[in-house]
């Protein structure tokens, strides 16, 4: 007996920081990432497994919205995303990603600050690891997390993009 698989629609679109993939179910965005990200293949497989899904080219309302809002964000005209998300992960990852969404536009937190905010001050490495599994760039803003010494530590989209995003946000605070 075949079980019905969820359909995840995928599109590739161009941004001023390079080409990106966006994936969405009918519930919301489940992936927004740069096409040159090393973990992409793993992310696709993990999404399919966690959502019992198949990824197919195609559009839906969330994908229309994400292209528009990403363009506005990268042009400095949007600070808050208003798009439903469908981000499967472990319970710990989900809590970590929710905390990421509390970092205000234009601000940065260290992994340690993020761990403290979670009430798990000793879990800095686990928090950093969960951040690394974030599949939804910008909307779940892991680019706002930096090393305790202020260094621009790992970012799936690359350090150059991370610096660009942080500069964009710093210059748009009003």
PDB file of C-alpha atoms in Angstrom:
ATOM      1  CA  UNK A   1       0.000   0.000   0.000  1.00  0.00           C
ATOM      2  CA  UNK A   2       1.460   3.317  -1.068  1.00  0.00           C
ATOM      3  CA  UNK A   3       1.345   6.233   1.312  1.00  0.00           C
ATOM      4  CA  UNK A   4       0.654   9.655  -0.096  1.00  0.00           C
ATOM      5  CA  UNK A   5       3.798  11.716  -0.175  1.00  0.00           C
ATOM      6  CA  UNK A   6       3.817  15.415   0.606  1.00  0.00           C
ATOM      7  CA  UNK A   7       4.814  17.533  -2.385  1.00  0.00           C
ATOM      8  CA  UNK A   8       7.591  20.044  -1.854  1.00  0.00           C
ATOM      9  CA  UNK A   9       7.750  22.544  -4.709  1.00  0.00           C
ATOM     10  CA  UNK A  10      11.187  23.901  -5.623  1.00  0.00           C
ATOM     11  CA  UNK A  11      12.236  26.957  -7.598  1.00  0.00           C
ATOM     12  CA  UNK A  12      15.591  28.499  -8.404  1.00  0.00           C
ATOM     13  CA  UNK A  13      15.718  32.276  -8.481  1.00  0.00           C
ATOM     14  CA  UNK A  14      18.286  35.040  -8.724  1.00  0.00           C
ATOM     15  CA  UNK A  15      19.176  37.457  -5.937  1.00  0.00           C
ATOM     16  CA  UNK A  16      21.803  40.171  -5.639  1.00  0.00           C
ATOM     17  CA  UNK A  17      23.835  37.741  -3.474  1.00  0.00           C
ATOM     18  CA  UNK A  18      23.646  34.903  -5.988  1.00  0.00           C
ATOM     19  CA  UNK A  19      21.210  32.226  -7.112  1.00  0.00           C
ATOM     20  CA  UNK A  20      19.044  30.559  -4.470  1.00  0.00           C
ATOM     21  CA  UNK A  21      16.717  27.605  -4.148  1.00  0.00           C
ATOM     22  CA  UNK A  22      13.415  27.948  -2.330  1.00  0.00           C
ATOM     23  CA  UNK A  23      11.255  24.982  -1.363  1.00  0.00           C
ATOM     24  CA  UNK A  24       7.753  25.057   0.063  1.00  0.00           C
ATOM     25  CA  UNK A  25       4.973  22.703   1.040  1.00  0.00           C
ATOM     26  CA  UNK A  26       1.398  23.904   1.074  1.00  0.00           C
ATOM     27  CA  UNK A  27       2.041  24.847   4.756  1.00  0.00           C
ATOM     28  CA  UNK A  28       5.028  27.152   4.165  1.00  0.00           C
ATOM     29  CA  UNK A  29       8.681  27.594   3.247  1.00  0.00           C
ATOM     30  CA  UNK A  30      10.870  24.627   4.193  1.00  0.00           C
ATOM     31  CA  UNK A  31      14.128  25.660   2.495  1.00  0.00           C
ATOM     32  CA  UNK A  32      15.723  28.889   1.339  1.00  0.00           C
ATOM     33  CA  UNK A  33      19.385  28.521   0.566  1.00  0.00           C
ATOM     34  CA  UNK A  34      22.141  29.481  -1.833  1.00  0.00           C
ATOM     35  CA  UNK A  35      22.638  27.073  -4.736  1.00  0.00           C
ATOM     36  CA  UNK A  36      26.369  26.787  -3.916  1.00  0.00           C
ATOM     37  CA  UNK A  37      25.851  25.639  -0.315  1.00  0.00           C
ATOM     38  CA  UNK A  38      27.857  22.483   0.403  1.00  0.00           C
ATOM     39  CA  UNK A  39      25.125  20.848   2.525  1.00  0.00           C
ATOM     40  CA  UNK A  40      22.368  21.258  -0.077  1.00  0.00           C
ATOM     41  CA  UNK A  41      22.146  17.606  -1.141  1.00  0.00           C
ATOM     42  CA  UNK A  42      21.936  16.535   2.525  1.00  0.00           C
ATOM     43  CA  UNK A  43      19.306  19.205   3.217  1.00  0.00           C
ATOM     44  CA  UNK A  44      17.119  17.947   0.347  1.00  0.00           C
ATOM     45  CA  UNK A  45      17.377  14.322   1.526  1.00  0.00           C
ATOM     46  CA  UNK A  46      16.661  15.251   5.133  1.00  0.00           C
ATOM     47  CA  UNK A  47      13.609  17.319   4.127  1.00  0.00           C
ATOM     48  CA  UNK A  48      12.186  14.458   2.056  1.00  0.00           C
ATOM     49  CA  UNK A  49      12.674  12.034   4.922  1.00  0.00           C
ATOM     50  CA  UNK A  50      11.288  14.280   7.661  1.00  0.00           C
ATOM     51  CA  UNK A  51       8.250  15.379   5.636  1.00  0.00           C
ATOM     52  CA  UNK A  52       7.698  12.041   3.842  1.00  0.00           C
ATOM     53  CA  UNK A  53       7.912  14.096   0.685  1.00  0.00           C
ATOM     54  CA  UNK A  54       9.037  14.332  -2.874  1.00  0.00           C
ATOM     55  CA  UNK A  55      10.621  17.499  -4.307  1.00  0.00           C
ATOM     56  CA  UNK A  56       9.167  18.655  -7.634  1.00  0.00           C
ATOM     57  CA  UNK A  57       9.635  21.818  -9.684  1.00  0.00           C
ATOM     58  CA  UNK A  58       6.611  24.057  -9.401  1.00  0.00           C
ATOM     59  CA  UNK A  59       5.120  27.163  -7.854  1.00  0.00           C
ATOM     60  CA  UNK A  60       2.885  27.862  -4.901  1.00  0.00           C
ATOM     61  CA  UNK A  61       1.822  31.038  -3.057  1.00  0.00           C
ATOM     62  CA  UNK A  62       4.657  30.754  -0.513  1.00  0.00           C
ATOM     63  CA  UNK A  63       7.262  30.640  -3.279  1.00  0.00           C
ATOM     64  CA  UNK A  64       5.792  33.761  -4.919  1.00  0.00           C
ATOM     65  CA  UNK A  65       5.922  35.519  -1.563  1.00  0.00           C
ATOM     66  CA  UNK A  66       9.456  34.447  -0.654  1.00  0.00           C
ATOM     67  CA  UNK A  67      10.938  35.795  -3.908  1.00  0.00           C
ATOM     68  CA  UNK A  68       9.269  39.151  -3.352  1.00  0.00           C
ATOM     69  CA  UNK A  69      10.203  39.436   0.334  1.00  0.00           C
ATOM     70  CA  UNK A  70      13.814  38.292  -0.200  1.00  0.00           C
ATOM     71  CA  UNK A  71      14.251  40.977  -2.888  1.00  0.00           C
ATOM     72  CA  UNK A  72      12.773  43.625  -0.547  1.00  0.00           C
ATOM     73  CA  UNK A  73      15.002  42.442   2.305  1.00  0.00           C
ATOM     74  CA  UNK A  74      18.189  42.521   0.187  1.00  0.00           C
ATOM     75  CA  UNK A  75      17.229  46.008  -1.050  1.00  0.00           C
ATOM     76  CA  UNK A  76      17.004  47.163   2.579  1.00  0.00           C
ATOM     77  CA  UNK A  77      13.234  47.705   2.326  1.00  0.00           C
ATOM     78  CA  UNK A  78      12.107  44.836   4.586  1.00  0.00           C
ATOM     79  CA  UNK A  79      13.180  44.020   8.135  1.00  0.00           C
ATOM     80  CA  UNK A  80      10.600  41.399   9.055  1.00  0.00           C
ATOM     81  CA  UNK A  81       9.526  38.446   6.934  1.00  0.00           C
ATOM     82  CA  UNK A  82       5.849  37.544   6.844  1.00  0.00           C
ATOM     83  CA  UNK A  83       5.864  34.059   5.384  1.00  0.00           C
ATOM     84  CA  UNK A  84       4.632  30.818   6.954  1.00  0.00           C
ATOM     85  CA  UNK A  85       7.404  28.292   7.608  1.00  0.00           C
ATOM     86  CA  UNK A  86       7.338  24.505   7.552  1.00  0.00           C
ATOM     87  CA  UNK A  87      10.741  23.718   9.075  1.00  0.00           C
ATOM     88  CA  UNK A  88      11.025  20.145  10.309  1.00  0.00           C
ATOM     89  CA  UNK A  89      13.844  19.223  12.660  1.00  0.00           C
ATOM     90  CA  UNK A  90      14.560  17.732  16.049  1.00  0.00           C
ATOM     91  CA  UNK A  91      12.837  19.336  19.037  1.00  0.00           C
ATOM     92  CA  UNK A  92      16.151  20.924  20.035  1.00  0.00           C
ATOM     93  CA  UNK A  93      16.772  22.315  16.532  1.00  0.00           C
ATOM     94  CA  UNK A  94      13.271  23.832  16.446  1.00  0.00           C
ATOM     95  CA  UNK A  95      13.846  25.601  19.784  1.00  0.00           C
ATOM     96  CA  UNK A  96      17.229  26.876  18.586  1.00  0.00           C
ATOM     97  CA  UNK A  97      15.719  28.164  15.317  1.00  0.00           C
ATOM     98  CA  UNK A  98      12.920  29.899  17.222  1.00  0.00           C
ATOM     99  CA  UNK A  99      15.558  31.658  19.339  1.00  0.00           C
ATOM    100  CA  UNK A 100      17.359  32.767  16.171  1.00  0.00           C
ATOM    101  CA  UNK A 101      14.153  34.491  15.072  1.00  0.00           C
ATOM    102  CA  UNK A 102      14.263  36.595  18.262  1.00  0.00           C
ATOM    103  CA  UNK A 103      17.545  38.280  17.303  1.00  0.00           C
ATOM    104  CA  UNK A 104      16.487  41.786  16.254  1.00  0.00           C
ATOM    105  CA  UNK A 105      17.291  43.117  12.780  1.00  0.00           C
ATOM    106  CA  UNK A 106      20.684  44.824  12.808  1.00  0.00           C
ATOM    107  CA  UNK A 107      21.873  43.092  15.989  1.00  0.00           C
ATOM    108  CA  UNK A 108      24.180  40.143  16.560  1.00  0.00           C
ATOM    109  CA  UNK A 109      24.370  37.562  19.317  1.00  0.00           C
ATOM    110  CA  UNK A 110      27.185  35.186  20.114  1.00  0.00           C
ATOM    111  CA  UNK A 111      26.520  31.443  20.238  1.00  0.00           C
ATOM    112  CA  UNK A 112      27.005  31.777  23.996  1.00  0.00           C
ATOM    113  CA  UNK A 113      24.316  34.485  24.259  1.00  0.00           C
ATOM    114  CA  UNK A 114      22.012  32.281  22.215  1.00  0.00           C
ATOM    115  CA  UNK A 115      22.686  29.291  24.520  1.00  0.00           C
ATOM    116  CA  UNK A 116      22.020  31.438  27.596  1.00  0.00           C
ATOM    117  CA  UNK A 117      18.790  32.747  26.047  1.00  0.00           C
ATOM    118  CA  UNK A 118      17.753  29.098  25.616  1.00  0.00           C
ATOM    119  CA  UNK A 119      18.494  28.444  29.291  1.00  0.00           C
ATOM    120  CA  UNK A 120      21.318  26.064  28.333  1.00  0.00           C
ATOM    121  CA  UNK A 121      24.510  28.106  28.902  1.00  0.00           C
ATOM    122  CA  UNK A 122      26.770  25.047  28.562  1.00  0.00           C
ATOM    123  CA  UNK A 123      25.242  23.945  25.245  1.00  0.00           C
ATOM    124  CA  UNK A 124      27.185  26.382  23.056  1.00  0.00           C
ATOM    125  CA  UNK A 125      28.468  23.665  20.689  1.00  0.00           C
ATOM    126  CA  UNK A 126      25.045  22.022  20.377  1.00  0.00           C
ATOM    127  CA  UNK A 127      23.479  25.418  19.631  1.00  0.00           C
ATOM    128  CA  UNK A 128      26.122  26.149  16.985  1.00  0.00           C
ATOM    129  CA  UNK A 129      25.495  22.745  15.435  1.00  0.00           C
ATOM    130  CA  UNK A 130      21.707  23.275  15.356  1.00  0.00           C
ATOM    131  CA  UNK A 131      22.270  26.693  13.736  1.00  0.00           C
ATOM    132  CA  UNK A 132      24.275  24.912  11.058  1.00  0.00           C
ATOM    133  CA  UNK A 133      21.246  22.768  10.205  1.00  0.00           C
ATOM    134  CA  UNK A 134      19.046  25.792   9.585  1.00  0.00           C
ATOM    135  CA  UNK A 135      17.725  25.451   6.020  1.00  0.00           C
ATOM    136  CA  UNK A 136      15.957  28.815   5.820  1.00  0.00           C
ATOM    137  CA  UNK A 137      18.372  31.681   5.146  1.00  0.00           C
ATOM    138  CA  UNK A 138      17.468  35.253   6.213  1.00  0.00           C
ATOM    139  CA  UNK A 139      14.025  34.340   7.619  1.00  0.00           C
ATOM    140  CA  UNK A 140      15.648  32.265  10.366  1.00  0.00           C
ATOM    141  CA  UNK A 141      18.593  34.671  10.645  1.00  0.00           C
ATOM    142  CA  UNK A 142      21.587  32.537  11.607  1.00  0.00           C
ATOM    143  CA  UNK A 143      23.764  35.153   9.875  1.00  0.00           C
ATOM    144  CA  UNK A 144      23.207  37.287  13.003  1.00  0.00           C
ATOM    145  CA  UNK A 145      25.193  34.881  15.193  1.00  0.00           C
ATOM    146  CA  UNK A 146      28.900  35.591  15.634  1.00  0.00           C
ATOM    147  CA  UNK A 147      31.769  34.282  17.745  1.00  0.00           C
ATOM    148  CA  UNK A 148      32.166  35.531  21.333  1.00  0.00           C
ATOM    149  CA  UNK A 149      35.242  37.470  20.175  1.00  0.00           C
ATOM    150  CA  UNK A 150      33.176  39.229  17.500  1.00  0.00           C
ATOM    151  CA  UNK A 151      34.539  37.100  14.661  1.00  0.00           C
ATOM    152  CA  UNK A 152      32.299  36.189  11.745  1.00  0.00           C
ATOM    153  CA  UNK A 153      32.243  32.450  12.301  1.00  0.00           C
ATOM    154  CA  UNK A 154      30.811  29.865   9.933  1.00  0.00           C
ATOM    155  CA  UNK A 155      27.856  30.649   7.722  1.00  0.00           C
ATOM    156  CA  UNK A 156      26.455  28.204   5.163  1.00  0.00           C
ATOM    157  CA  UNK A 157      26.233  30.981   2.577  1.00  0.00           C
ATOM    158  CA  UNK A 158      29.890  31.926   3.114  1.00  0.00           C
ATOM    159  CA  UNK A 159      31.603  34.574   5.238  1.00  0.00           C
ATOM    160  CA  UNK A 160      31.495  37.199   2.447  1.00  0.00           C
ATOM    161  CA  UNK A 161      27.719  36.982   2.289  1.00  0.00           C
ATOM    162  CA  UNK A 162      27.437  37.012   6.078  1.00  0.00           C
ATOM    163  CA  UNK A 163      29.449  40.245   6.233  1.00  0.00           C
ATOM    164  CA  UNK A 164      27.333  41.764   3.432  1.00  0.00           C
ATOM    165  CA  UNK A 165      24.086  40.904   5.276  1.00  0.00           C
ATOM    166  CA  UNK A 166      25.319  42.267   8.610  1.00  0.00           C
ATOM    167  CA  UNK A 167      26.498  45.479   6.907  1.00  0.00           C
ATOM    168  CA  UNK A 168      23.151  45.824   5.127  1.00  0.00           C
ATOM    169  CA  UNK A 169      21.269  45.526   8.409  1.00  0.00           C
ATOM    170  CA  UNK A 170      23.626  47.817  10.335  1.00  0.00           C
ATOM    171  CA  UNK A 171      23.231  50.557   7.723  1.00  0.00           C
ATOM    172  CA  UNK A 172      19.426  50.289   7.617  1.00  0.00           C
ATOM    173  CA  UNK A 173      18.696  50.759  11.314  1.00  0.00           C
ATOM    174  CA  UNK A 174      16.566  53.841  11.843  1.00  0.00           C
TER     175      UNK A 174
END
